[in-house]
Amino acid sequence: MKAHDGMYIGGQWRPAAGPDTIAVVNPADEQVIAHVPAGTADDVDAAVRAAREAFPAWAATPPAERAARIAALRDVLVARKDEIAETVTAELGAPLALSRTVHAGVPVLVAGSYAELAASYSFEERIGNSTVLLEPVGVVGAITPWNYPLHQVVAKVAPALAAGCTVVLKPAEDTPLTAQLFAEAIHEAGLPAGVFNLVTGLGPVAGQALAAHEGVDLVSFTGSTAVGRQIGATAGAAVKRVALELGGKSANVILPSADLAKAVSVGIANVMSNSGQTCSAWTRMLVHKNQYDEALALAAAAVAKYVPGERVGPLVNAKQQQRVRGYIEKGLAEGARLVAGGPEAPYETGYYVSPTVFADVTWDMTIAQEEIFGPVLSILKYEDEEDALRIANGTVYGLAGAVWAADEAEAVAFARRMDTGQVDINGGRFNPLAPFGGYKQSGVGRELGPHGLSEYLQTKSLQF
Ligand code: NAP
Ligand code: MG
C-alpha cells in the first residue's frame, strides 16, 4: 500500500523528526503492508506551531468560505471513495462492502453536514441587552481510534474547521494510512497551510505529547475509558477544554409487545457489524423471561449468517483478538452458556474471532459489564419492565441503546428512563445530525450536528 514517510505539517509532507517507524499490518492475512513514521514530541511541537500560526487567519475567514472548503473536502472524499474503502479494508480488515457503505460513506455525510452547518449556523446571538459571539476555541488536538478510521477523524476535523479552529491529528497506530489519505484530501480541497496537520505515532508518545502541549486549547479524544481518564486529567491540570468519547455497553431492550424476530435479527446485525468493534454496539440484549427461549433460537439462526471472512472481518490486531477470546473464556468460567461461537479462533491466519452469543448471562457478570469490542453478544433475561430498566442502567457506561415495542410511545417512555446518550426506537435510522456522546463514564461532550459544532466554540458576551 502507498504510504507517506513524513508528517503532513503546514501544508506539506515533511520528514519526521526521528527515525522510528510503525509497521502497518493487514489483520486478515497478517502481512505488513506499509510503514509510517512514529512521531515524537518534536513532530507534535512542529505541528502545533503550524496550527497556531494558521489559526488567526482561519478563524477570521468568513463562515461561507470555510463552508466552501469543507464542501470541497467532501467532494474529494466522494471522488476517492474506492481508494478510501480499499485502504480501510487493508489496515482494519473490514469486508469491502462495509468499507464502501459505512467507512467511506458515512464521512461523506458528516463532512457534507458540516459544509451546510458552517454556512447556515448563527455565530452570533442576542440575549437581552447582550450580543453573544460564538468564537472558535483555538487549536484542537484530535486523538482518534482505529475502529472507524475515517469517520472518527471527520467527526472531529469537520466541525473544528467549521467553527474556525485549526487541528493537529494523532490517529491510531493501527490505521494511519486512512489518516494519510485524509491529509491528502485536505490538501486537494485547498485548505490553507497549517489548518490541518497530521502526526502519526504511538499513543503514549505522540498522543501524550499532543494532549499535554501548551499550544493546544482543546483535546478531543475517542478511545478507551482508561486512556480517556488520563487525557482528561492532563487536560484538567492545564485548564484545557476536553471532549471524551469513550466506551459503551449498550442495552437492546426488547419489550414483550415488540416484533421479537425483527428485534433479535437487527440486534445481531448491530453487534456483528465491524466485527463488534463499535463503541455504540448493543452488546447486551434484554429479553422478557417468557420470550427468552424463543429469542435464543432466533439469535442462533440469525448469527449463523455471519461467517468470519465473509460478512465478518477479523479484529484489528492480535492483541484485540486475544483480549476478546479472553472475555469469551471468562464468560464461560462465570457460568454463561454458549448459543453460538466460542473462544477458539476460526482460522489459523488472520485475527478472526467466531461470532459468539451467550445465554444465561446475569447483569453482574464480567461479559455484561465490560466493553469487549468484538463480535460477542450477551442475552439477558428480565422479569418485568422495572427489572429491565435496572439491568439496562446497571453499568458504568451510557453511550447508546435500543428499545423495541409494538407502540412507539411505549418504547419512548422506556427510553426516557435510560441513562444513555442515544436510543434507537424500533430500529430507528442513523442520523448524522443527532448529537452522539455519553452519559456516565461513556464520556464528556457530544459529536455530530450542531451540538458537535458547539464543542469547538466559546462564547464572548458584549453588553449594550
Ligand atoms: P486506546 O489506547 O484508547 O486508543 C485510542 C487512541 O488514543 C489511539 O490513537 C491511541 O494511540 C491513543 N493513545 C493511547 N494511549 C495514549 C496516551 N497515553 N496518551 C494519548 N493518546 C493515547 O484504545 P485501544 O488500545 O486502541 O483499544 C483498547 C480498547 O479501547 C478497546 O478494546 C475498546 O474497548 C476501547 N475502544 C473504544 C473506542 C470507542 O470508539 N469508544 C475505540 C477504540 C477502542 P495508539 O493507537 O498508538 O494506541
Ligand atoms: Mg492503544
Short mmCIF file of C-alpha atoms and ligand atoms in Angstrom, two decimals:
data_model
loop_
_atom_site.label_atom_id
_atom_site.label_comp_id
_atom_site.label_asym_id
_atom_site.label_seq_id
_atom_site.Cartn_x
_atom_site.Cartn_y
_atom_site.Cartn_z
CA MET A 1 0.00 0.00 0.00
CA LYS A 2 1.04 3.54 -0.70
CA ALA A 3 2.31 5.40 2.39
CA HIS A 4 3.96 8.74 3.12
CA ASP A 5 7.24 8.58 5.01
CA GLY A 6 6.74 12.03 6.56
CA MET A 7 4.26 14.13 8.50
CA TYR A 8 1.72 16.50 6.95
CA ILE A 9 2.56 19.80 8.66
CA GLY A 10 1.99 23.36 7.48
CA GLY A 11 0.52 22.25 4.16
CA GLN A 12 3.31 19.89 3.10
CA TRP A 13 4.77 16.44 3.75
CA ARG A 14 7.88 16.93 5.87
CA PRO A 15 10.47 14.43 7.10
CA ALA A 16 9.77 13.11 10.59
CA ALA A 17 11.99 14.30 13.43
CA GLY A 18 13.08 10.78 14.41
CA PRO A 19 13.99 7.56 12.56
CA ASP A 20 11.43 5.19 14.09
CA THR A 21 8.57 3.73 12.07
CA ILE A 22 5.36 1.80 12.69
CA ALA A 23 4.57 -1.31 10.64
CA VAL A 24 1.00 -1.38 9.32
CA VAL A 25 -0.43 -4.90 9.26
CA ASN A 26 -3.37 -6.31 7.30
CA PRO A 27 -5.32 -8.17 10.01
CA ALA A 28 -6.92 -10.56 7.51
CA ASP A 29 -3.61 -12.14 6.42
CA GLU A 30 -1.12 -10.71 8.98
CA GLN A 31 1.11 -9.26 6.24
CA VAL A 32 2.94 -5.97 6.71
CA ILE A 33 1.55 -3.63 4.06
CA ALA A 34 3.36 -0.36 4.81
CA HIS A 35 5.43 1.63 7.27
CA VAL A 36 4.69 5.11 8.57
CA PRO A 37 6.82 7.36 10.76
CA ALA A 38 6.45 7.11 14.53
CA GLY A 39 6.13 10.72 15.60
CA THR A 40 7.92 12.22 18.58
CA ALA A 41 7.28 15.25 20.78
CA ASP A 42 9.30 17.28 18.25
CA ASP A 43 6.93 16.40 15.42
CA VAL A 44 3.96 17.26 17.62
CA ASP A 45 5.57 20.58 18.54
CA ALA A 46 6.14 21.47 14.87
CA ALA A 47 2.54 20.55 14.04
CA VAL A 48 1.09 22.57 16.93
CA ARG A 49 3.19 25.60 15.90
CA ALA A 50 1.87 25.32 12.33
CA ALA A 51 -1.69 25.07 13.64
CA ARG A 52 -1.21 28.11 15.91
CA GLU A 53 0.23 30.13 13.09
CA ALA A 54 -2.68 29.29 10.81
CA PHE A 55 -5.33 29.91 13.47
CA PRO A 56 -5.91 33.71 13.35
CA ALA A 57 -6.47 33.82 9.60
CA TRP A 58 -8.67 30.72 9.53
CA ALA A 59 -10.71 31.96 12.49
CA ALA A 60 -11.26 35.23 10.62
CA THR A 61 -12.24 33.52 7.35
CA PRO A 62 -15.94 34.14 6.65
CA PRO A 63 -18.07 31.08 7.50
CA ALA A 64 -19.26 30.86 3.89
CA GLU A 65 -15.66 30.44 2.73
CA ARG A 66 -14.96 27.82 5.41
CA ALA A 67 -18.15 26.07 4.26
CA ALA A 68 -16.88 26.07 0.66
CA ARG A 69 -13.59 24.44 1.71
CA ILE A 70 -15.42 21.76 3.72
CA ALA A 71 -17.71 21.14 0.75
CA ALA A 72 -14.60 20.74 -1.42
CA LEU A 73 -13.22 18.27 1.13
CA ARG A 74 -16.46 16.28 0.96
CA ASP A 75 -16.17 16.23 -2.84
CA VAL A 76 -12.63 14.82 -2.65
CA LEU A 77 -13.83 12.14 -0.22
CA VAL A 78 -16.52 11.25 -2.77
CA ALA A 79 -14.06 11.21 -5.67
CA ARG A 80 -11.62 8.99 -3.76
CA LYS A 81 -14.16 6.71 -2.07
CA ASP A 82 -12.89 3.49 -3.68
CA GLU A 83 -9.33 4.16 -2.59
CA ILE A 84 -10.56 5.01 0.92
CA ALA A 85 -12.60 1.80 1.14
CA GLU A 86 -9.66 -0.32 -0.07
CA THR A 87 -7.32 1.32 2.44
CA VAL A 88 -9.71 0.77 5.35
CA THR A 89 -10.13 -2.85 4.32
CA ALA A 90 -6.36 -3.31 4.11
CA GLU A 91 -5.49 -1.87 7.52
CA LEU A 92 -8.67 -2.55 9.56
CA GLY A 93 -9.77 -5.76 7.86
CA ALA A 94 -13.40 -4.70 7.33
CA PRO A 95 -15.20 -6.52 4.49
CA LEU A 96 -15.05 -4.35 1.37
CA ALA A 97 -18.84 -3.91 1.23
CA LEU A 98 -18.82 -2.46 4.76
CA SER A 99 -15.83 -0.26 3.94
CA ARG A 100 -17.67 1.17 0.93
CA THR A 101 -21.01 1.84 2.59
CA VAL A 102 -20.01 2.76 6.12
CA HIS A 103 -16.29 3.56 6.39
CA ALA A 104 -16.12 5.57 3.16
CA GLY A 105 -19.80 6.56 3.02
CA VAL A 106 -20.59 7.98 6.45
CA PRO A 107 -17.71 10.52 6.45
CA VAL A 108 -19.14 11.98 3.24
CA LEU A 109 -22.46 12.57 5.04
CA VAL A 110 -20.74 14.08 8.07
CA ALA A 111 -18.43 16.35 6.04
CA GLY A 112 -21.46 17.41 3.97
CA SER A 113 -23.46 18.18 7.10
CA TYR A 114 -20.69 20.49 8.36
CA ALA A 115 -20.35 22.22 4.99
CA GLU A 116 -24.04 23.09 5.36
CA LEU A 117 -23.81 23.97 9.05
CA ALA A 118 -20.81 26.25 8.57
CA ALA A 119 -22.84 28.20 6.03
CA SER A 120 -26.10 28.32 7.97
CA TYR A 121 -25.04 28.40 11.63
CA SER A 122 -25.54 31.62 13.50
CA PHE A 123 -22.18 32.51 15.06
CA GLU A 124 -23.85 35.37 16.91
CA GLU A 125 -26.95 35.57 19.09
CA ARG A 126 -28.89 38.23 21.03
CA ILE A 127 -29.72 37.64 24.69
CA GLY A 128 -31.43 40.62 26.31
CA ASN A 129 -29.06 43.57 26.08
CA SER A 130 -26.15 41.37 25.03
CA THR A 131 -24.76 40.14 21.75
CA VAL A 132 -23.10 36.79 22.21
CA LEU A 133 -20.31 35.97 19.78
CA LEU A 134 -19.55 32.28 19.20
CA GLU A 135 -15.83 32.16 18.55
CA PRO A 136 -13.52 29.22 17.73
CA VAL A 137 -11.77 27.66 20.72
CA GLY A 138 -8.35 27.66 19.03
CA VAL A 139 -6.00 24.78 18.25
CA VAL A 140 -7.55 21.33 18.56
CA GLY A 141 -5.54 18.22 19.40
CA ALA A 142 -7.53 15.30 17.98
CA ILE A 143 -6.69 11.73 19.04
CA THR A 144 -8.64 9.01 17.27
CA PRO A 145 -9.08 5.21 17.44
CA TRP A 146 -8.91 2.60 14.68
CA ASN A 147 -12.44 1.22 14.74
CA TYR A 148 -13.89 3.74 12.26
CA PRO A 149 -10.62 5.17 10.94
CA LEU A 150 -12.06 7.90 8.71
CA HIS A 151 -15.34 8.61 10.49
CA GLN A 152 -13.64 9.26 13.83
CA VAL A 153 -11.31 11.74 12.11
CA VAL A 154 -14.03 13.55 10.14
CA ALA A 155 -16.35 13.71 13.16
CA LYS A 156 -13.69 15.87 14.84
CA VAL A 157 -11.99 17.71 11.99
CA ALA A 158 -15.10 18.80 10.06
CA PRO A 159 -16.78 20.60 13.00
CA ALA A 160 -13.43 22.03 14.13
CA LEU A 161 -12.87 23.55 10.67
CA ALA A 162 -16.48 24.75 10.50
CA ALA A 163 -16.00 26.53 13.83
CA GLY A 164 -12.79 28.20 12.67
CA CYS A 165 -10.39 26.06 14.70
CA THR A 166 -7.17 24.54 13.38
CA VAL A 167 -6.24 20.93 14.07
CA VAL A 168 -3.40 18.53 14.83
CA LEU A 169 -4.45 14.90 14.41
CA LYS A 170 -2.78 11.85 16.02
CA PRO A 171 -4.60 8.84 14.52
CA ALA A 172 -4.48 5.29 15.87
CA GLU A 173 -1.24 3.44 15.19
CA ASP A 174 -3.18 0.57 13.58
CA THR A 175 -4.87 2.72 10.93
CA PRO A 176 -2.52 5.54 9.88
CA LEU A 177 -2.91 5.02 6.11
CA THR A 178 -6.53 6.18 6.10
CA ALA A 179 -5.41 9.26 8.05
CA GLN A 180 -2.70 9.97 5.47
CA LEU A 181 -5.33 9.71 2.71
CA PHE A 182 -7.44 12.19 4.64
CA ALA A 183 -4.49 14.60 4.80
CA GLU A 184 -4.16 14.28 1.02
CA ALA A 185 -7.86 15.06 0.68
CA ILE A 186 -7.44 18.17 2.86
CA HIS A 187 -4.61 19.30 0.61
CA GLU A 188 -6.57 18.68 -2.59
CA ALA A 189 -9.55 20.54 -1.17
CA GLY A 190 -7.40 23.65 -0.87
CA LEU A 191 -7.45 24.14 2.89
CA PRO A 192 -4.87 26.79 3.81
CA ALA A 193 -1.49 25.52 5.06
CA GLY A 194 -1.44 24.67 8.77
CA VAL A 195 -5.21 24.48 9.20
CA PHE A 196 -4.94 20.69 9.39
CA ASN A 197 -1.79 18.80 10.43
CA LEU A 198 -1.10 15.10 10.81
CA VAL A 199 1.38 13.39 13.13
CA THR A 200 1.35 9.58 13.01
CA GLY A 201 2.75 7.81 16.03
CA LEU A 202 2.19 5.88 19.23
CA GLY A 203 -0.34 6.93 21.85
CA PRO A 204 1.96 7.14 24.87
CA VAL A 205 4.50 9.16 22.83
CA ALA A 206 2.88 11.33 20.17
CA GLY A 207 -0.62 11.19 21.69
CA GLN A 208 0.61 12.08 25.15
CA ALA A 209 2.75 14.94 23.77
CA LEU A 210 -0.25 16.34 21.91
CA ALA A 211 -2.61 16.11 24.90
CA ALA A 212 -0.04 17.85 27.11
CA HIS A 213 1.14 20.52 24.63
CA GLU A 214 0.55 24.03 25.95
CA GLY A 215 -0.28 25.28 22.46
CA VAL A 216 -3.36 23.05 22.30
CA ASP A 217 -6.63 24.64 23.52
CA LEU A 218 -8.95 21.65 23.24
CA VAL A 219 -8.18 17.94 23.31
CA SER A 220 -10.79 15.82 21.56
CA PHE A 221 -10.27 12.13 22.24
CA THR A 222 -12.10 8.98 21.20
CA GLY A 223 -10.99 5.63 22.55
CA SER A 224 -10.79 3.59 25.71
CA THR A 225 -12.01 4.81 29.08
CA ALA A 226 -8.60 4.10 30.63
CA VAL A 227 -6.74 6.43 28.24
CA GLY A 228 -9.63 8.94 28.28
CA ARG A 229 -9.36 9.26 32.05
CA GLN A 230 -5.63 10.00 31.72
CA ILE A 231 -6.19 12.57 28.96
CA GLY A 232 -8.95 14.22 30.99
CA ALA A 233 -6.56 14.54 33.94
CA THR A 234 -3.78 16.00 31.77
CA ALA A 235 -6.17 18.50 30.18
CA GLY A 236 -7.72 19.37 33.53
CA ALA A 237 -4.34 20.13 35.10
CA ALA A 238 -3.63 22.59 32.28
CA VAL A 239 -7.21 24.03 32.35
CA LYS A 240 -7.71 22.96 28.76
CA ARG A 241 -11.01 22.00 27.28
CA VAL A 242 -11.52 18.31 26.71
CA ALA A 243 -14.03 16.15 24.88
CA LEU A 244 -14.02 12.42 25.58
CA GLU A 245 -15.88 9.84 23.55
CA LEU A 246 -15.26 6.60 25.41
CA GLY A 247 -16.55 3.07 25.69
CA GLY A 248 -20.04 1.64 25.89
CA LYS A 249 -22.02 -1.42 26.97
CA SER A 250 -25.33 -0.55 25.42
CA ALA A 251 -28.61 -2.33 26.07
CA ASN A 252 -31.01 -3.54 23.40
CA VAL A 253 -34.28 -3.72 25.34
CA ILE A 254 -36.95 -5.87 23.71
CA LEU A 255 -40.27 -5.19 25.45
CA PRO A 256 -42.85 -8.03 25.39
CA SER A 257 -45.08 -6.31 22.82
CA ALA A 258 -42.24 -5.94 20.27
CA ASP A 259 -41.74 -7.79 16.98
CA LEU A 260 -39.31 -10.26 18.56
CA ALA A 261 -37.90 -11.73 15.34
CA LYS A 262 -37.10 -8.32 13.91
CA ALA A 263 -35.64 -7.01 17.17
CA VAL A 264 -33.38 -10.05 17.52
CA SER A 265 -32.14 -10.05 13.94
CA VAL A 266 -31.44 -6.29 13.88
CA GLY A 267 -29.78 -6.67 17.29
CA ILE A 268 -27.46 -9.42 16.00
CA ALA A 269 -26.59 -7.37 12.90
CA ASN A 270 -25.82 -4.36 15.09
CA VAL A 271 -23.33 -6.31 17.21
CA MET A 272 -21.66 -8.27 14.39
CA SER A 273 -21.13 -5.25 12.14
CA ASN A 274 -17.48 -4.14 12.01
CA SER A 275 -16.61 -7.34 13.93
CA GLY A 276 -18.21 -5.84 17.03
CA GLN A 277 -15.66 -3.03 17.15
CA THR A 278 -18.25 -0.29 17.62
CA CYS A 279 -18.42 1.75 20.82
CA SER A 280 -22.20 2.18 20.50
CA ALA A 281 -22.93 -1.53 19.77
CA TRP A 282 -25.91 -3.04 21.64
CA THR A 283 -23.85 -5.79 23.25
CA ARG A 284 -26.48 -6.68 25.87
CA MET A 285 -29.83 -7.94 24.60
CA LEU A 286 -32.58 -7.84 27.24
CA VAL A 287 -35.49 -10.24 26.72
CA HIS A 288 -38.59 -10.94 28.86
CA LYS A 289 -38.42 -14.31 30.65
CA ASN A 290 -41.48 -15.67 28.77
CA GLN A 291 -39.83 -14.99 25.41
CA TYR A 292 -36.29 -15.95 26.36
CA ASP A 293 -36.10 -19.42 24.74
CA GLU A 294 -37.70 -18.17 21.56
CA ALA A 295 -35.21 -15.27 21.43
CA LEU A 296 -32.27 -17.68 21.85
CA ALA A 297 -33.49 -19.81 18.94
CA LEU A 298 -33.94 -16.71 16.76
CA ALA A 299 -30.47 -15.44 17.73
CA ALA A 300 -28.81 -18.78 16.93
CA ALA A 301 -30.42 -18.78 13.47
CA ALA A 302 -29.54 -15.13 12.83
CA VAL A 303 -25.89 -15.37 13.88
CA ALA A 304 -25.26 -18.37 11.61
CA LYS A 305 -25.33 -15.96 8.64
CA TYR A 306 -22.29 -14.09 9.97
CA VAL A 307 -19.43 -16.15 8.60
CA PRO A 308 -15.94 -14.95 9.53
CA GLY A 309 -14.00 -13.97 6.43
CA GLU A 310 -17.23 -13.22 4.58
CA ARG A 311 -19.69 -10.96 6.38
CA VAL A 312 -17.48 -10.58 9.46
CA GLY A 313 -13.90 -9.38 9.19
CA PRO A 314 -11.04 -10.06 11.58
CA LEU A 315 -10.33 -7.94 14.64
CA VAL A 316 -7.85 -5.13 14.14
CA ASN A 317 -4.80 -6.80 15.69
CA ALA A 318 -3.57 -9.87 17.59
CA LYS A 319 -3.89 -8.13 20.95
CA GLN A 320 -7.57 -7.36 20.42
CA GLN A 321 -8.16 -10.92 19.19
CA GLN A 322 -6.58 -12.31 22.36
CA ARG A 323 -8.47 -9.85 24.53
CA VAL A 324 -11.83 -10.78 23.03
CA ARG A 325 -11.12 -14.52 23.23
CA GLY A 326 -10.17 -13.97 26.87
CA TYR A 327 -13.56 -12.38 27.52
CA ILE A 328 -15.32 -15.36 25.93
CA GLU A 329 -13.38 -17.70 28.23
CA LYS A 330 -14.28 -15.51 31.18
CA GLY A 331 -17.97 -15.68 30.24
CA LEU A 332 -17.81 -19.48 30.27
CA ALA A 333 -15.90 -19.51 33.55
CA GLU A 334 -18.54 -17.29 35.18
CA GLY A 335 -21.35 -19.64 34.11
CA ALA A 336 -22.76 -18.17 30.90
CA ARG A 337 -23.85 -20.67 28.20
CA LEU A 338 -22.78 -20.56 24.55
CA VAL A 339 -25.54 -20.34 21.96
CA ALA A 340 -23.05 -19.79 19.13
CA GLY A 341 -19.31 -19.33 18.68
CA GLY A 342 -16.72 -19.78 21.40
CA PRO A 343 -13.14 -18.89 22.28
CA GLU A 344 -11.41 -20.93 19.54
CA ALA A 345 -10.17 -18.84 16.61
CA PRO A 346 -11.94 -19.97 13.42
CA TYR A 347 -8.81 -19.71 11.23
CA GLU A 348 -5.10 -20.11 11.81
CA THR A 349 -4.23 -16.96 9.90
CA GLY A 350 -5.88 -13.61 10.43
CA TYR A 351 -7.12 -12.13 13.70
CA TYR A 352 -10.60 -13.67 13.46
CA VAL A 353 -12.95 -14.40 16.35
CA SER A 354 -16.06 -16.58 15.98
CA PRO A 355 -19.31 -14.61 16.20
CA THR A 356 -20.39 -15.52 19.70
CA VAL A 357 -23.73 -15.41 21.51
CA PHE A 358 -24.09 -16.09 25.22
CA ALA A 359 -27.26 -17.09 27.10
CA ASP A 360 -27.87 -17.21 30.87
CA VAL A 361 -25.90 -14.01 31.34
CA THR A 362 -26.63 -12.13 34.56
CA TRP A 363 -26.17 -8.38 34.77
CA ASP A 364 -23.17 -8.55 37.11
CA MET A 365 -21.02 -10.93 35.01
CA THR A 366 -17.84 -9.51 33.51
CA ILE A 367 -19.18 -10.03 29.97
CA ALA A 368 -22.26 -7.95 30.86
CA GLN A 369 -20.27 -5.15 32.50
CA GLU A 370 -17.09 -4.59 30.48
CA GLU A 371 -16.66 -3.42 26.92
CA ILE A 372 -15.50 -6.46 24.90
CA PHE A 373 -15.08 -4.77 21.49
CA GLY A 374 -15.59 -7.93 19.48
CA PRO A 375 -18.40 -9.96 17.87
CA VAL A 376 -19.86 -11.07 21.20
CA LEU A 377 -23.48 -10.67 22.33
CA SER A 378 -24.88 -11.40 25.79
CA ILE A 379 -28.59 -12.20 26.08
CA LEU A 380 -30.04 -11.40 29.49
CA LYS A 381 -33.44 -12.34 30.94
CA TYR A 382 -35.67 -9.80 32.73
CA GLU A 383 -38.69 -10.33 34.99
CA ASP A 384 -40.64 -7.15 34.29
CA GLU A 385 -40.10 -3.63 32.99
CA GLU A 386 -38.54 -2.33 36.23
CA ASP A 387 -36.08 -5.21 36.18
CA ALA A 388 -35.25 -4.45 32.53
CA LEU A 389 -34.58 -0.81 33.41
CA ARG A 390 -32.37 -1.75 36.33
CA ILE A 391 -30.31 -4.07 34.12
CA ALA A 392 -30.17 -1.56 31.23
CA ASN A 393 -28.84 1.18 33.52
CA GLY A 394 -26.66 -1.16 35.57
CA THR A 395 -23.22 -0.43 34.08
CA VAL A 396 -20.76 2.45 34.35
CA TYR A 397 -21.44 3.23 30.67
CA GLY A 398 -24.23 5.11 28.90
CA LEU A 399 -23.44 5.66 25.24
CA ALA A 400 -26.29 4.19 23.19
CA GLY A 401 -29.11 1.66 23.27
CA ALA A 402 -32.30 0.46 21.65
CA VAL A 403 -35.89 -0.10 22.68
CA TRP A 404 -38.43 -2.20 20.80
CA ALA A 405 -42.20 -2.21 21.46
CA ALA A 406 -45.41 -2.53 19.43
CA ASP A 407 -46.28 1.02 20.31
CA GLU A 408 -43.73 3.79 19.69
CA ALA A 409 -44.97 5.74 22.73
CA GLU A 410 -44.33 2.72 24.97
CA ALA A 411 -40.75 2.48 23.68
CA VAL A 412 -40.21 6.23 24.12
CA ALA A 413 -41.50 6.09 27.71
CA PHE A 414 -38.88 3.43 28.47
CA ALA A 415 -36.12 5.31 26.59
CA ARG A 416 -36.76 8.42 28.71
CA ARG A 417 -35.73 6.44 31.78
CA MET A 418 -32.49 5.11 30.29
CA ASP A 419 -29.20 6.71 31.40
CA THR A 420 -27.69 6.89 27.95
CA GLY A 421 -26.87 9.40 25.22
CA GLN A 422 -28.64 7.87 22.23
CA VAL A 423 -31.52 5.39 21.84
CA ASP A 424 -32.85 3.84 18.62
CA ILE A 425 -36.60 3.35 18.75
CA ASN A 426 -37.78 0.22 16.89
CA GLY A 427 -34.61 0.19 14.80
CA GLY A 428 -34.50 3.92 14.01
CA ARG A 429 -32.14 5.03 11.24
CA PHE A 430 -28.71 6.67 11.71
CA ASN A 431 -28.96 10.46 11.76
CA PRO A 432 -25.67 12.27 11.05
CA LEU A 433 -27.04 15.43 12.71
CA ALA A 434 -28.12 13.85 16.01
CA PRO A 435 -25.77 14.51 18.96
CA PHE A 436 -23.67 11.45 19.81
CA GLY A 437 -21.90 11.01 23.14
CA GLY A 438 -22.04 9.53 26.55
CA TYR A 439 -23.77 9.67 29.88
CA LYS A 440 -21.73 8.49 32.88
CA GLN A 441 -18.28 7.04 32.04
CA SER A 442 -19.02 6.90 28.31
CA GLY A 443 -17.64 10.38 28.05
CA VAL A 444 -17.89 14.12 28.12
CA GLY A 445 -19.19 16.19 25.23
CA ARG A 446 -21.08 15.47 22.03
CA GLU A 447 -20.14 14.87 18.42
CA LEU A 448 -22.06 15.43 15.14
CA GLY A 449 -24.54 18.06 14.06
CA PRO A 450 -24.94 21.47 15.69
CA HIS A 451 -24.21 20.06 19.16
CA GLY A 452 -20.91 18.71 17.83
CA LEU A 453 -20.10 22.11 16.33
CA SER A 454 -20.71 23.93 19.61
CA GLU A 455 -17.95 21.84 21.27
CA TYR A 456 -15.45 23.83 19.17
CA LEU A 457 -16.90 27.25 20.02
CA GLN A 458 -16.60 29.53 23.02
CA THR A 459 -18.80 32.50 23.85
CA LYS A 460 -17.96 36.16 24.20
CA SER A 461 -20.73 38.41 25.52
CA LEU A 462 -20.94 42.06 24.53
CA GLN A 463 -23.29 44.16 26.68
CA PHE A 464 -25.09 47.20 25.25
P1 NAP B 1 -6.81 3.49 23.06
O1 NAP B 1 -5.48 3.06 23.53
O2 NAP B 1 -7.67 4.28 23.96
O3 NAP B 1 -6.56 4.28 21.68
C1 NAP B 1 -7.24 5.44 21.23
C2 NAP B 1 -6.25 6.49 20.76
O4 NAP B 1 -5.53 7.02 21.86
C3 NAP B 1 -5.18 5.95 19.81
O5 NAP B 1 -4.83 6.93 18.87
C4 NAP B 1 -4.04 5.68 20.77
O6 NAP B 1 -2.79 5.55 20.17
C5 NAP B 1 -4.14 6.89 21.66
N1 NAP B 1 -3.47 6.74 22.96
C6 NAP B 1 -3.14 5.60 23.62
N2 NAP B 1 -2.51 5.89 24.78
C7 NAP B 1 -2.43 7.23 24.85
C8 NAP B 1 -1.90 8.14 25.80
N3 NAP B 1 -1.32 7.72 26.92
N4 NAP B 1 -1.98 9.46 25.55
C9 NAP B 1 -2.56 9.92 24.44
N5 NAP B 1 -3.09 9.11 23.49
C10 NAP B 1 -3.03 7.79 23.70
O7 NAP B 1 -7.63 2.26 22.58
P2 NAP B 1 -7.02 0.88 22.02
O8 NAP B 1 -5.84 0.44 22.82
O9 NAP B 1 -6.78 1.04 20.59
O10 NAP B 1 -8.24 -0.10 22.29
C11 NAP B 1 -8.44 -0.63 23.59
C12 NAP B 1 -9.90 -0.64 23.95
O11 NAP B 1 -10.46 0.65 23.87
C13 NAP B 1 -10.80 -1.44 23.03
O12 NAP B 1 -10.80 -2.79 23.31
C14 NAP B 1 -12.14 -0.83 23.29
O13 NAP B 1 -12.74 -1.35 24.44
C15 NAP B 1 -11.81 0.61 23.52
N6 NAP B 1 -12.03 1.43 22.31
C16 NAP B 1 -13.12 2.22 22.27
C17 NAP B 1 -13.34 3.00 21.17
C18 NAP B 1 -14.52 3.91 21.07
O14 NAP B 1 -14.88 4.29 19.98
N7 NAP B 1 -15.13 4.30 22.16
C19 NAP B 1 -12.49 2.94 20.07
C20 NAP B 1 -11.37 2.13 20.15
C21 NAP B 1 -11.16 1.40 21.27
P3 NAP B 1 -2.33 4.07 19.74
O15 NAP B 1 -3.11 3.76 18.53
O16 NAP B 1 -0.88 4.17 19.49
O17 NAP B 1 -2.64 3.15 20.88
MG MG B 2 -3.63 1.51 22.47
#
